[in-house]
Structure formats: structure tokens, C-alpha cells
Amino acid sequence: MISATDWVPIGVGEMEDAALAAVRSGGSALVVAGPGTGKTELLGQRAAYLFQTGTCIYPRRILAISFKRDAATNLRDRVGRRCGPALARRLDSMTFDAFAKQLLDRFWRALPEHVALAGGYGIAPFLKSAYLADLQRSTADGLDRPGHPAHWAKTLIGKQPEPSGIHGVTMDAFYKSVQSLCLHPLDISSYGAFLQLVQLRTALVSPAPMLGFAMIGRLAQAIVNANPEVRRAICATYGHVFLDEFQDTTSVQYGLIESIFKGSAAKLTAVGDDKQRIMGWAGARMDAFAAFEADFLATPGARARISLTRNYRSNQRIVAILNTLKAHLAPAEPDFVAVRPAPDLPDEKICAVMVADDAGAEAEAIAASVAGVIAEGVDPRSIGLLVRQKSVDWEPRIKARFDAHGLAFRNEDRDVGGASIQDLMTESYSQIVIDFLDLLTRRHGGLLWNVAMGHAAAVANLTLDDEEAVERELALRLDEFHRAHKIGATEQMTAGAIAAKIAAIEAFLGLERLRGVAPQYGTGDLFVRIRAATSAFLAECAAQPGSWQDLLLRFRGVGQTPLMTITKSKGLEYDLVMLLGLNDSEWWSFDKDPVEGHSTFFVAASRARERLMMTRCGYDRSAKIREIFDLLDKAGVRQIRV
């Protein structure tokens, strides 16, 4: 144990004073962490501080809620590196959806009677407009038919909905209405929320209920609100809570956190940046920061809002551009401070808008730019191709020119049998399988031997430093497995051979133990889907000729430049960011919500470490996003013909 006064940050040269204050905070804190300011590092150091100083007293745990699965995995790994695997096991790092689903799956029998669930359920797919029309028609027709879900819902709320109001709900209003819904105590404040209640009742009385994640969150909140003992049990487990990417918190998510932890002894650390709030379409609250200040910072020991300003990611020129964008989004906030100078290059080589005559010329400019920086020695994985809308639409637009330059790119958003490629790369199950396959291709393990030992120990819930005899026994088992299943130089890479190796790995580690390596695998079908997606993507990668090592390199994306939406790029960074299609056709929704549009552009620009290049077709309109071009002009960013 280390005293709080003697504790120092681990594995980093320095932290700015504001970050260190947040790490050492004795109460709840709201940290405004702009791009590149090290929010994941801050949370990792705070976890280390809480564990190593005994501030988070054993057996209490830390709950870390992230917006994306890769962010949850990154934080879990960071804490493991900062304070070791034994202490890191007391961190439960997961997405909000996984947390809410875990609560529902564990406590579903405690649901209030009017929303009681019979048992199992599935995850509902994204609904289409035709479904809403059917729901509206059925609801209006069933209002006065006893036994119909609409009649049940009408009776429950004690009001007579009008058919015209039911039919007047748009798709957008229907999706967002779950954010204002409360199931216990019941609060139905709109026709959209009434339709959500009818949809829920329809699911609950069906033989195979299907629930969306937002409704799962509302059901979890109903359990907590109706059962004080459940709330007490959760608060007794978690003494500290981390909320990452807090700017994208929805009302459903905030409502559950508030129901559990408001007024408790738990200390909450919310980290985010309202300048990067780009999930308004998914229900992100505009007032999440103000609500947190009112609900959690009025307690003794809580810190006022803390702002981080040191940007460790981007060079000085890009930081200057970000400050121009920030001045529009948050003029009262302090400017970012660059830690690194800009390279000795003309400004247009660091940041520019490349204007092409047509789509073909734009694709050539993109491919040529990527080829140029790769020739300079930049790793293709350190280049990010970002798009505003669907990345799948850009694949055919740029493929021919990339092929002509001998380049490879990969759409990280593409679904490969139950998960996107990007998600698959950070899933614990996939990483373990790939690392073990990699070990089996090697005559001698080397560093991979240590990686495999770490995986085997984690799966078996062992700490290698505890007992030498335990480590020796595990090493002998791994050596026996390696000798029995090693992949020879002439062994054929077939679908059957891949399936056999995966089966051997699962048998060695134990399938149920593999399910236990990540909290999100404990309930529902996520583990099944990740297993299936891993096998499917390996089979796809094996369709190309090459060795087993080539297979693993393709799976990991080595040598392939990632293509993804701006939304999917959050939390990532690249030496070169290429923002494709800076035109009205890609940014068609900008004028509907200019604030979110500016935030989306800010997110894209702030992914860049060394260079930020944008492309547009000169013939396409750009009137809707004139404000963005005005800000770029103000920042001195030139438009150049290509």
C-alpha cells in the first residue's frame, strides 16, 4: 500500500496539474478533456491511485462505463499496465449497454409487475419505417380491443390517446421518445412514448421477446427504482464510477446512473468534451454536463469542473486550427496548448483542402496522397480515411485508384458475421485466439510465449507472480499444447484446418472460461456472435493465397489503411487524417443541426497527429457547410487544386 502523499503517476513523464488534481480527487469530479489531452491515461492513473493507496478499499470495485467496446477494452488494458493484473481485476470496464443488460439479466425477476419479463429475450434489430407504420396502425386499431397491447397501455396510463396523435409520430420522434420514457414510476409524456410502451408490451407477451438496448436500459432503471435492495447491492459493490465519453450520454444512460448512484457514497468521475458531442441523433443529452454538476458535484469533497488543455497528440499547426474550431464551439473555454512543434513543412503540406474536378480525380488525389506518405515511411495503419456518412459507399469510389498504386485499404465498419471489423480487433476472445494461432505458427514462442502465458493465466484467473509452482505448471501445459498443435511450414491453410486450430485453442483454455474473460460475455449472445464473427473473418482472410502468417497479418489489417466513419474514429488517432468528401452531399444534414455538424468536423480534425488533408469535388455544392470553410479560411487553411 502507498500513502496518498507518496503516490506518483506511473509510466508517464508528467501530467498537467489539472489532470493530477482529478486523479487525486477525494470526491466526484467532472473533467472536460479535449482531444489529445489524455483522458484514458487520466482514468488509468485514477484507477491506479484508488487501488494502490487503498482509497478504493477491498473488496469494493471500480465500475468504468464507456461508450464503445474498444474504449472499454483500452481502459481495462491501461489499468492493467499501470497497477498490475491483480489490482486491475477489481475494475469492471464495459459499455453502458453491457452494464444495463447485465443488470436486467441478473435481476429480471425483480421487474415491476406491469413490465414483468418471463425469462429470456433477444436483441431487437434496428427498426425500419415500415415497422413503425405497422405499429401505428395496430395501435390505433387496438385501443378499444381488450387484450390488445394498445388497450393494455391505454388502461395503464388512464388516458384515451387519439389515433391522429398516434399516426403523427415520425420515425425520429419515435426513436428519441424512449429517452423521455420512465417505466417506474410510469411517465408517458408523448405519443412516441406511448408507442414505445405498446411495443414493449407486445414484446413482453410474445413467446420470443426482442428488446432494443435503450429499452433494456429503461427496464434496468425500473428494477433499481422499484427495489431499493438492488440499488444498495450495486452501491456496496462499487465505491467509484468512471463515465467515459460523457458528452454522448443519453437520457436513458444518465437516468440509470442517477437512479443507482445519486445520493450514495460512490464517487463519480465523468470525463468528456461537449465540443465532441456528435451522438445527438442517438439521443445524447444536451445538458448532461449541467445535470451532472447539479446531481453529483453538490456533495462534500466534490470538485468543480476541471478543464484539461495540454494536447499531447497533435502538432502545433494542427492545434492552432483546432483552437479556431474550438472558438466557435466553446468560446469561453481556454485554448489548447500544443506539446509538440509542427514539422518543418509548408502549411499546405500539413493541412489543406484538396479540390478535384470530379470523383475520379478526387479518388486519385486520395490514393496518391496515401502512397506519398507511405513512401516516406508512415505505416498504412497510421493513416485514417474518414467519411461523414456510409463508409461502404466509398469503397468502390477509391478501390480502383488504390489498386493502381499498389495500396490496400479496409472498411473497418464492415460487418463480418455479427460484428464490425473494428469491434472484432478489440474483442478479448478474438485477440486471444489470434495470439494463440500466432504462437502455433512459430517454432519458438519468443515474446508470443509471454503473451500466451498471460492469456492462459487471465482465462484461468491466475496471477503468475503469486506462486512459482503455478507458473511452472501452466508453462508445462502450454508447452505440451504448442508441441501438439504447432503449425508446420507445409500445413495447408484451409477452412477446416482453421476451425480445428480454433477448437484446439478453445479446448485448451476452456470455452466457459473464455466466456469469463470479459464482463460483456457473461450474459446474452455477444460471446456467441464474437466467436462466429472471428471464425467467419478468418475464413474470409484465408480465401486469399498465402501462409498462416499472411492470414494473421490480413486479419490484423497490417498494411491496410483503415476506412471508417467519423463516429467510429472517436478515441483513435492517425499520423495522417484524410477527411473525404467535404461537400454538401456528404454533409447534407449539417443545416438541421449545425452545432452537431461543427462538433463532428472537430472530432475528425482532432484525430490528426501530423497532417490533416481534406478532399472535395469542385462541381459539388458546399453552401450548407459554408461555416466550416469560413473557419478553415480563418485558420489559414488553403484550398488547392488537384
XYZ file of C-alpha atoms in Angstrom:
642
model
C 0.000 0.000 0.000
C 1.237 3.502 -0.862
C 0.234 6.594 1.085
C -1.732 9.175 -0.883
C 1.002 11.776 -0.380
C 3.729 9.434 -1.660
C 1.836 8.170 -4.694
C 3.097 9.403 -8.074
C 1.780 8.750 -11.599
C 3.012 5.518 -13.157
C 4.557 5.086 -16.595
C 4.253 8.724 -17.717
C 6.765 11.541 -17.672
C 4.342 14.198 -16.491
C 0.710 15.139 -16.086
C -0.679 18.649 -16.159
C -1.758 19.992 -12.771
C -5.467 19.853 -13.603
C -5.224 16.181 -14.593
C -3.335 15.316 -11.419
C -5.975 17.112 -9.363
C -8.665 14.963 -10.992
C -6.647 11.790 -10.355
C -6.276 12.614 -6.644
C -9.804 13.961 -6.168
C -11.435 12.818 -2.937
C -14.941 13.246 -4.317
C -16.851 13.265 -7.565
C -15.388 15.241 -10.469
C -16.349 16.433 -13.938
C -13.348 16.618 -16.264
C -13.595 18.468 -19.566
C -10.945 16.669 -21.587
C -10.442 17.992 -25.090
C -8.882 15.919 -27.884
C -5.400 14.608 -27.209
C -5.411 15.655 -23.549
C -5.045 12.083 -22.293
C -8.430 11.213 -20.813
C -7.823 7.444 -20.987
C -4.488 7.958 -19.241
C -6.206 10.095 -16.611
C -8.742 7.355 -15.854
C -5.996 4.724 -15.844
C -3.944 6.763 -13.357
C -7.003 7.433 -11.200
C -7.729 3.714 -11.002
C -4.101 3.071 -10.026
C -4.277 5.813 -7.396
C -7.511 4.478 -5.901
C -6.272 0.886 -5.779
C -2.673 1.461 -4.719
C -3.463 3.952 -1.944
C -6.353 1.886 -0.601
C -8.808 4.694 -1.315
C -10.941 2.075 -3.064
C -10.979 -0.367 -0.158
C -11.006 -4.104 -0.876
C -13.330 -5.781 -1.797
C -15.038 -2.753 -3.351
C -14.590 -2.336 -7.078
C -14.461 0.394 -9.720
C -17.128 0.492 -12.409
C -15.953 2.058 -15.677
C -18.626 2.825 -18.270
C -17.538 3.602 -21.832
C -19.481 4.428 -24.963
C -17.678 1.907 -27.195
C -16.354 -1.595 -26.585
C -12.861 -0.726 -27.806
C -12.712 2.170 -25.325
C -13.730 -0.190 -22.512
C -11.019 -2.644 -23.575
C -8.393 0.100 -23.866
C -9.120 1.340 -20.357
C -9.003 -2.189 -18.924
C -5.623 -2.758 -20.587
C -4.303 0.632 -19.438
C -5.195 -0.085 -15.811
C -3.521 -3.494 -16.071
C -0.309 -1.839 -17.288
C -0.406 0.839 -14.591
C -1.116 -1.241 -11.491
C -0.771 -4.912 -12.469
C -3.289 -7.653 -13.214
C -4.165 -8.449 -9.583
C -5.490 -4.956 -8.846
C -6.865 -4.499 -12.371
C -9.241 -7.405 -11.779
C -11.166 -5.122 -9.461
C -12.024 -2.855 -12.393
C -15.214 -3.697 -14.285
C -14.799 -1.885 -17.603
C -17.708 -2.238 -20.013
C -20.088 -0.322 -22.248
C -23.280 1.150 -20.869
C -25.304 -1.327 -22.919
C -23.365 -4.229 -21.381
C -23.880 -2.814 -17.871
C -27.623 -2.317 -18.332
C -28.019 -5.762 -19.885
C -26.043 -7.326 -17.048
C -28.433 -5.755 -14.528
C -31.528 -6.903 -16.416
C -30.210 -10.429 -16.889
C -29.295 -10.709 -13.213
C -32.355 -9.072 -11.649
C -35.156 -9.554 -14.208
C -37.319 -11.317 -11.624
C -37.441 -8.020 -9.696
C -39.100 -6.088 -12.547
C -42.311 -4.282 -11.558
C -45.393 -6.356 -12.331
C -46.621 -4.224 -15.224
C -43.351 -4.802 -17.144
C -42.581 -8.313 -15.902
C -40.401 -10.458 -18.168
C -40.969 -14.203 -18.404
C -37.298 -15.041 -18.866
C -35.019 -14.952 -21.890
C -35.081 -12.367 -24.655
C -33.205 -11.411 -27.803
C -31.734 -8.140 -29.053
C -34.063 -6.336 -31.425
C -32.646 -5.251 -34.796
C -32.653 -1.651 -35.951
C -36.255 -0.951 -36.922
C -37.304 0.394 -40.301
C -40.022 2.886 -41.171
C -42.356 0.120 -42.390
C -42.356 -1.341 -38.874
C -43.375 1.998 -37.358
C -46.268 2.307 -39.814
C -47.465 -1.188 -38.847
C -47.111 -0.371 -35.144
C -49.078 2.854 -35.536
C -51.834 1.104 -37.477
C -52.077 -1.759 -34.983
C -52.016 0.617 -32.003
C -54.772 2.853 -33.349
C -56.941 -0.173 -34.211
C -56.350 -1.873 -30.869
C -57.103 0.971 -28.457
C -60.589 -0.349 -27.696
C -59.876 -4.088 -28.048
C -59.375 -5.754 -24.644
C -56.291 -7.943 -24.634
C -54.520 -5.861 -27.277
C -51.220 -4.261 -26.128
C -52.597 -0.817 -27.057
C -55.688 -1.333 -24.869
C -53.438 -2.532 -22.036
C -51.223 0.558 -22.397
C -54.227 2.896 -22.553
C -55.659 1.354 -19.396
C -52.307 1.574 -17.618
C -51.826 5.306 -18.252
C -55.519 6.107 -17.668
C -55.844 8.261 -20.779
C -57.503 7.923 -24.186
C -54.906 8.533 -26.917
C -56.141 9.986 -30.188
C -55.498 7.992 -33.398
C -54.372 11.204 -35.118
C -51.666 11.686 -32.479
C -50.535 8.089 -32.875
C -50.231 8.399 -36.658
C -48.468 11.754 -36.344
C -45.325 10.313 -34.732
C -42.313 10.442 -37.056
C -39.549 7.836 -37.104
C -37.109 10.259 -35.484
C -39.602 11.180 -32.752
C -40.347 7.507 -32.091
C -36.679 6.610 -31.617
C -35.989 9.583 -29.371
C -39.149 9.108 -27.292
C -37.585 6.261 -25.306
C -35.286 8.916 -23.850
C -38.247 10.597 -22.101
C -39.946 7.354 -21.084
C -39.939 6.156 -17.464
C -41.332 2.715 -16.635
C -41.305 3.018 -12.827
C -42.762 5.291 -11.710
C -44.619 5.290 -15.006
C -44.290 8.507 -17.022
C -45.648 8.618 -20.573
C -45.401 12.203 -21.799
C -45.787 11.902 -25.575
C -47.414 9.821 -28.285
C -43.989 8.483 -29.188
C -43.516 7.253 -25.605
C -46.985 5.662 -25.735
C -45.976 3.756 -28.864
C -42.796 2.649 -27.074
C -44.950 1.294 -24.245
C -47.179 -0.574 -26.710
C -44.105 -2.002 -28.435
C -42.707 -3.129 -25.070
C -45.963 -4.831 -24.099
C -46.076 -6.584 -27.469
C -42.564 -7.908 -26.859
C -43.238 -8.979 -23.264
C -46.262 -11.112 -24.163
C -44.639 -12.699 -27.206
C -43.054 -16.175 -26.961
C -39.672 -14.762 -28.041
C -39.324 -11.178 -26.730
C -36.997 -8.834 -28.617
C -35.725 -5.722 -26.827
C -33.600 -2.818 -28.012
C -30.695 -1.630 -25.867
C -32.413 1.644 -24.957
C -35.424 -0.267 -23.632
C -33.100 -2.640 -21.775
C -31.676 0.451 -20.063
C -35.168 1.616 -19.110
C -36.060 -1.832 -17.729
C -32.843 -1.888 -15.691
C -33.744 1.527 -14.275
C -37.235 0.246 -13.398
C -35.652 -2.609 -11.433
C -33.468 -0.185 -9.471
C -36.301 2.275 -8.823
C -38.664 -0.468 -7.633
C -36.137 -2.345 -5.475
C -34.006 -0.349 -3.005
C -32.173 -3.547 -2.044
C -30.865 -3.923 -5.612
C -29.601 -0.345 -5.540
C -27.912 -0.929 -2.189
C -26.210 -4.060 -3.514
C -24.784 -2.221 -6.538
C -23.596 0.713 -4.414
C -21.996 -1.710 -1.951
C -20.049 -3.258 -4.843
C -18.800 -0.069 -6.491
C -17.156 2.671 -4.463
C -16.060 4.573 -7.566
C -17.561 5.005 -11.022
C -15.870 6.279 -14.196
C -18.024 7.680 -17.013
C -16.063 7.989 -20.272
C -17.130 9.995 -23.358
C -19.669 11.644 -21.077
C -20.747 14.159 -23.716
C -22.541 11.355 -25.593
C -24.546 10.183 -22.575
C -28.233 9.695 -23.391
C -31.160 10.296 -21.057
C -31.599 6.528 -20.734
C -27.975 6.118 -19.660
C -27.934 9.107 -17.357
C -31.247 8.051 -15.823
C -29.889 4.653 -14.831
C -26.678 6.093 -13.359
C -28.676 8.729 -11.479
C -31.139 6.155 -10.111
C -28.306 3.998 -8.781
C -25.681 6.425 -7.539
C -27.280 9.808 -6.800
C -27.192 10.348 -3.061
C -24.910 7.352 -2.475
C -21.376 7.360 -1.093
C -19.958 6.418 -4.516
C -17.546 8.892 -6.108
C -18.197 9.507 -9.814
C -15.608 10.766 -12.289
C -17.172 11.900 -15.564
C -14.763 12.642 -18.409
C -15.802 14.097 -21.728
C -15.828 17.066 -24.054
C -19.079 18.717 -25.058
C -17.315 20.073 -28.161
C -17.250 16.446 -29.363
C -20.930 15.713 -28.770
C -21.806 14.010 -32.057
C -24.396 11.461 -30.943
C -27.424 13.767 -30.736
C -29.132 11.629 -33.381
C -28.850 8.716 -30.913
C -30.351 10.692 -28.024
C -27.273 12.285 -26.411
C -28.356 14.840 -23.803
C -27.589 18.476 -24.497
C -27.465 19.186 -20.748
C -25.516 16.145 -19.489
C -22.710 18.262 -18.004
C -25.090 20.644 -16.219
C -27.159 17.734 -14.898
C -24.039 16.019 -13.531
C -22.930 19.211 -11.805
C -26.328 19.562 -10.134
C -26.678 15.896 -9.146
C -23.130 14.889 -8.175
C -20.936 17.949 -7.624
C -23.015 19.499 -4.856
C -21.725 16.906 -2.381
C -18.853 17.408 0.118
C -15.437 16.794 -1.401
C -16.629 17.115 -4.997
C -14.516 19.113 -7.428
C -15.739 21.945 -9.614
C -15.463 21.414 -13.361
C -11.834 20.651 -14.290
C -10.548 21.540 -17.774
C -7.538 19.881 -19.414
C -5.751 21.959 -22.036
C -2.442 20.258 -22.927
C -2.746 18.480 -26.269
C -0.263 15.607 -26.442
C -1.488 14.325 -29.818
C -1.410 16.999 -32.494
C 1.466 19.202 -33.591
C 1.429 22.959 -33.106
C -0.043 23.805 -36.526
C -2.961 21.407 -36.142
C -3.579 22.590 -32.577
C -3.819 26.161 -33.897
C -6.516 25.002 -36.334
C -8.333 23.169 -33.519
C -8.289 26.346 -31.434
C -10.012 28.202 -34.278
C -12.694 25.497 -34.415
C -12.992 25.481 -30.612
C -13.510 29.241 -30.504
C -16.707 28.708 -32.484
C -17.951 25.779 -30.383
C -16.888 26.931 -26.907
C -15.517 30.499 -26.933
C -15.327 30.675 -23.119
C -13.039 27.657 -22.780
C -9.254 28.119 -22.661
C -7.212 27.367 -25.777
C -5.405 24.075 -26.179
C -1.653 24.148 -25.640
C 0.465 22.146 -28.075
C 3.194 19.973 -26.588
C 4.929 19.277 -29.924
C 6.119 21.679 -32.646
C 4.923 21.388 -36.211
C 7.213 19.694 -38.751
C 9.349 21.874 -40.983
C 6.947 21.763 -43.926
C 4.873 24.319 -45.827
C 1.457 24.785 -44.218
C -0.348 23.256 -47.208
C 1.649 20.038 -46.677
C 0.359 19.856 -43.103
C -3.236 20.878 -43.677
C -5.156 21.725 -46.848
C -8.392 21.129 -48.733
C -7.702 19.290 -51.998
C -10.248 20.324 -54.648
C -10.743 17.851 -57.512
C -12.619 18.310 -60.783
C -14.603 15.092 -60.410
C -14.966 11.934 -58.314
C -12.249 10.142 -60.276
C -9.746 12.920 -59.716
C -10.698 13.016 -56.025
C -10.047 9.269 -55.702
C -6.674 9.669 -57.431
C -5.714 12.524 -55.095
C -6.601 10.390 -52.082
C -4.635 7.368 -53.291
C -1.641 9.471 -54.375
C -1.513 11.234 -51.004
C -1.619 7.932 -49.138
C 1.062 6.462 -51.412
C 3.241 9.521 -50.819
C 3.250 9.340 -47.028
C 3.728 5.546 -47.067
C 6.781 6.107 -49.275
C 8.073 8.438 -46.553
C 7.887 5.552 -44.089
C 4.477 6.085 -42.482
C 2.686 2.849 -41.542
C -0.546 2.388 -43.553
C -2.361 1.749 -40.246
C -1.279 5.227 -39.125
C -3.375 6.793 -41.890
C -7.095 7.290 -41.323
C -9.611 7.683 -44.157
C -12.636 9.293 -42.512
C -16.073 9.866 -44.028
C -19.197 11.584 -42.760
C -21.785 9.057 -43.888
C -21.516 5.432 -45.046
C -18.008 4.106 -45.486
C -19.395 1.281 -47.638
C -20.269 3.888 -50.298
C -16.629 4.976 -50.513
C -15.162 1.506 -51.087
C -15.989 1.348 -54.835
C -15.142 5.046 -55.257
C -11.494 4.657 -54.248
C -10.686 0.965 -54.837
C -9.502 1.221 -58.451
C -7.072 4.056 -57.693
C -5.730 2.309 -54.590
C -5.206 -0.841 -56.648
C -3.416 1.176 -59.318
C -0.980 2.481 -56.692
C -0.492 -0.974 -55.190
C -2.218 0.065 -51.961
C -4.647 -1.765 -49.696
C -7.381 -0.294 -47.536
C -10.021 -1.855 -45.306
C -13.513 -0.701 -44.370
C -13.373 -1.080 -40.589
C -17.148 -0.536 -40.316
C -17.975 -3.640 -42.372
C -19.938 -6.371 -40.624
C -18.282 -9.790 -40.797
C -20.890 -12.127 -39.417
C -22.153 -10.438 -36.274
C -19.567 -7.748 -35.500
C -17.790 -4.953 -37.314
C -14.129 -5.473 -38.176
C -13.198 -2.595 -35.877
C -15.012 -4.168 -32.918
C -13.522 -7.571 -33.664
C -9.988 -6.193 -33.387
C -10.533 -5.207 -29.742
C -12.610 -8.140 -28.526
C -10.871 -10.225 -25.862
C -11.912 -13.537 -27.419
C -10.597 -12.574 -30.867
C -7.298 -11.272 -29.510
C -6.692 -14.462 -27.533
C -7.480 -16.735 -30.496
C -5.282 -14.749 -32.886
C -2.376 -14.567 -30.445
C -2.554 -18.336 -29.868
C -2.715 -19.004 -33.611
C 0.318 -16.767 -33.988
C 2.143 -18.784 -31.329
C 1.323 -22.020 -33.141
C 2.951 -20.734 -36.346
C 6.263 -20.171 -34.526
C 8.874 -22.799 -33.888
C 9.850 -20.970 -30.708
C 7.416 -18.658 -28.976
C 9.675 -15.757 -28.002
C 7.613 -12.763 -26.902
C 4.454 -14.522 -28.041
C 5.104 -17.165 -25.404
C 4.774 -14.490 -22.699
C 1.624 -13.140 -24.336
C 0.078 -16.614 -24.455
C 1.065 -17.267 -20.844
C -0.645 -14.018 -19.865
C -3.813 -15.007 -21.724
C -3.830 -18.505 -20.217
C -3.367 -17.099 -16.723
C -6.115 -14.492 -17.183
C -8.552 -17.079 -18.525
C -7.792 -19.369 -15.569
C -8.000 -16.390 -13.154
C -4.407 -16.921 -12.009
C -1.760 -14.389 -11.082
C 1.619 -15.623 -12.328
C 3.589 -13.715 -9.721
C 1.758 -15.427 -6.853
C 3.372 -18.865 -6.913
C 6.284 -20.187 -8.920
C 4.798 -23.695 -8.923
C 1.575 -22.435 -10.508
C 3.500 -20.641 -13.260
C 5.653 -23.720 -13.906
C 2.620 -25.984 -14.233
C 0.913 -23.579 -16.628
C 4.105 -23.279 -18.709
C 4.362 -27.059 -18.987
C 0.745 -27.303 -20.143
C 1.288 -24.542 -22.709
C 4.454 -26.222 -23.980
C 2.602 -29.515 -24.400
C -0.210 -27.721 -26.263
C 2.297 -25.924 -28.502
C 4.117 -29.137 -29.442
C 0.835 -30.979 -30.142
C -0.730 -28.311 -32.356
C 2.206 -26.417 -33.864
C 1.544 -25.426 -37.481
C 4.179 -26.857 -39.795
C 5.645 -24.975 -42.736
C 3.782 -27.227 -45.198
C 0.455 -27.398 -43.356
C -2.379 -26.285 -45.625
C -4.366 -23.199 -44.666
C -7.928 -24.465 -45.218
C -11.206 -23.555 -43.579
C -11.252 -26.954 -41.915
C -7.704 -26.560 -40.602
C -8.522 -23.107 -39.184
C -11.656 -24.445 -37.467
C -9.635 -27.337 -35.999
C -6.995 -24.972 -34.569
C -9.656 -22.732 -33.027
C -11.338 -25.780 -31.490
C -7.994 -26.893 -30.031
C -7.371 -23.439 -28.545
C -10.865 -23.352 -27.022
C -10.416 -26.858 -25.603
C -7.050 -25.936 -24.071
C -8.302 -22.737 -22.449
C -11.857 -23.885 -21.744
C -14.827 -22.407 -23.576
C -16.672 -21.301 -20.449
C -13.504 -19.777 -19.059
C -13.062 -17.860 -22.307
C -16.584 -16.544 -21.858
C -15.473 -15.188 -18.492
C -12.579 -13.037 -19.786
C -14.824 -10.016 -20.386
C -17.895 -8.978 -18.378
C -19.963 -8.342 -21.511
C -19.669 -12.033 -22.444
C -21.408 -13.152 -19.257
C -24.952 -12.526 -20.470
C -26.777 -12.590 -23.775
C -25.423 -13.777 -27.108
C -22.458 -11.438 -27.591
C -19.919 -14.185 -26.916
C -21.606 -16.443 -29.471
C -21.620 -13.661 -32.060
C -17.960 -12.750 -31.490
C -16.932 -16.411 -31.802
C -18.869 -16.712 -35.060
C -17.529 -13.414 -36.434
C -13.931 -14.348 -35.577
C -14.230 -17.650 -37.440
C -16.027 -16.031 -40.377
C -13.430 -13.280 -40.793
C -10.541 -15.739 -40.502
C -12.162 -17.833 -43.233
C -12.543 -14.715 -45.396
C -8.887 -13.790 -44.874
C -7.872 -17.364 -45.744
C -9.580 -17.106 -49.126
C -6.539 -15.234 -50.416
C -3.364 -17.231 -51.104
C -0.502 -17.151 -48.672
C 0.877 -18.616 -45.475
C -0.620 -18.870 -41.999
C 1.379 -15.771 -41.077
C -0.147 -13.944 -44.054
C -3.583 -14.959 -42.765
C -2.912 -13.401 -39.361
C -1.475 -10.231 -40.899
C -4.590 -9.823 -43.054
C -6.838 -10.396 -40.049
C -4.999 -7.719 -38.075
C -5.099 -5.316 -41.018
C -1.331 -4.981 -41.328
C -0.505 -2.948 -44.437
C -4.141 -1.889 -44.915
C -5.205 1.729 -44.460
C -8.385 1.932 -42.337
C -11.551 3.489 -43.765
C -14.335 4.396 -41.337
C -16.945 6.970 -40.394
C -16.010 9.908 -38.208
C -18.210 8.474 -35.460
C -16.193 5.246 -35.436
C -12.918 7.195 -35.292
C -13.586 8.631 -31.840
C -10.794 7.728 -29.457
C -8.380 6.969 -32.319
C -5.510 8.977 -33.792
C -3.507 8.921 -37.016
C -0.333 10.485 -38.387
C -2.341 11.498 -41.445
C -6.088 12.058 -41.390
C -7.785 12.290 -44.751
C -11.332 13.593 -44.437
C -13.072 12.547 -47.644
C -15.968 14.340 -49.287
C -16.146 17.788 -47.684
C -19.272 18.607 -49.700
C -22.962 19.184 -49.115
C -23.766 15.710 -50.462
C -21.841 14.095 -47.592
C -22.790 16.699 -45.007
C -26.431 17.013 -46.095
C -27.737 17.110 -42.510
C -25.443 19.945 -41.407
C -28.101 22.654 -41.559
C -30.511 20.537 -39.486
C -28.133 20.629 -36.511
C -25.172 22.939 -37.180
C -23.813 22.534 -33.630
C -23.512 18.779 -34.007
C -22.150 19.291 -37.528
C -19.379 21.529 -36.214
C -18.658 19.017 -33.445
C -18.414 16.200 -35.977
C -15.904 18.150 -38.042
C -13.976 18.984 -34.863
C -13.794 15.282 -33.972
C -12.453 14.423 -37.439
C -9.815 17.171 -37.428
C -8.651 16.344 -33.913
C -7.741 12.741 -34.840
C -4.673 14.058 -36.708
C -1.185 13.911 -35.200
C 0.946 15.306 -38.032
C -1.178 16.090 -41.102
C -4.810 16.832 -41.871
C -5.911 16.739 -45.507
C -9.472 17.149 -46.757
C -10.942 16.453 -50.181
C -13.898 17.761 -52.121
C -15.216 17.762 -55.668
C -15.233 21.214 -57.152
C -18.501 20.605 -59.011
C -20.379 19.581 -55.855
C -22.086 22.197 -53.727
C -20.654 23.295 -50.400
C -23.132 26.024 -49.437
C -24.573 24.103 -46.477
C -21.162 23.801 -44.858
C -20.015 27.312 -45.704
C -19.425 27.908 -41.990
C -16.778 25.168 -41.930
C -14.951 26.673 -44.901
C -15.119 30.112 -43.267
C -13.431 28.701 -40.157
C -10.794 26.959 -42.259
C -10.126 30.244 -44.057
C -9.793 31.971 -40.689
C -7.276 29.316 -39.618
C -5.253 29.895 -42.787
C -6.066 26.535 -44.395
C -5.671 26.774 -48.175
C -7.731 25.089 -50.893
C -5.500 23.607 -53.601
C -6.486 22.197 -56.996
C -5.523 18.588 -57.660
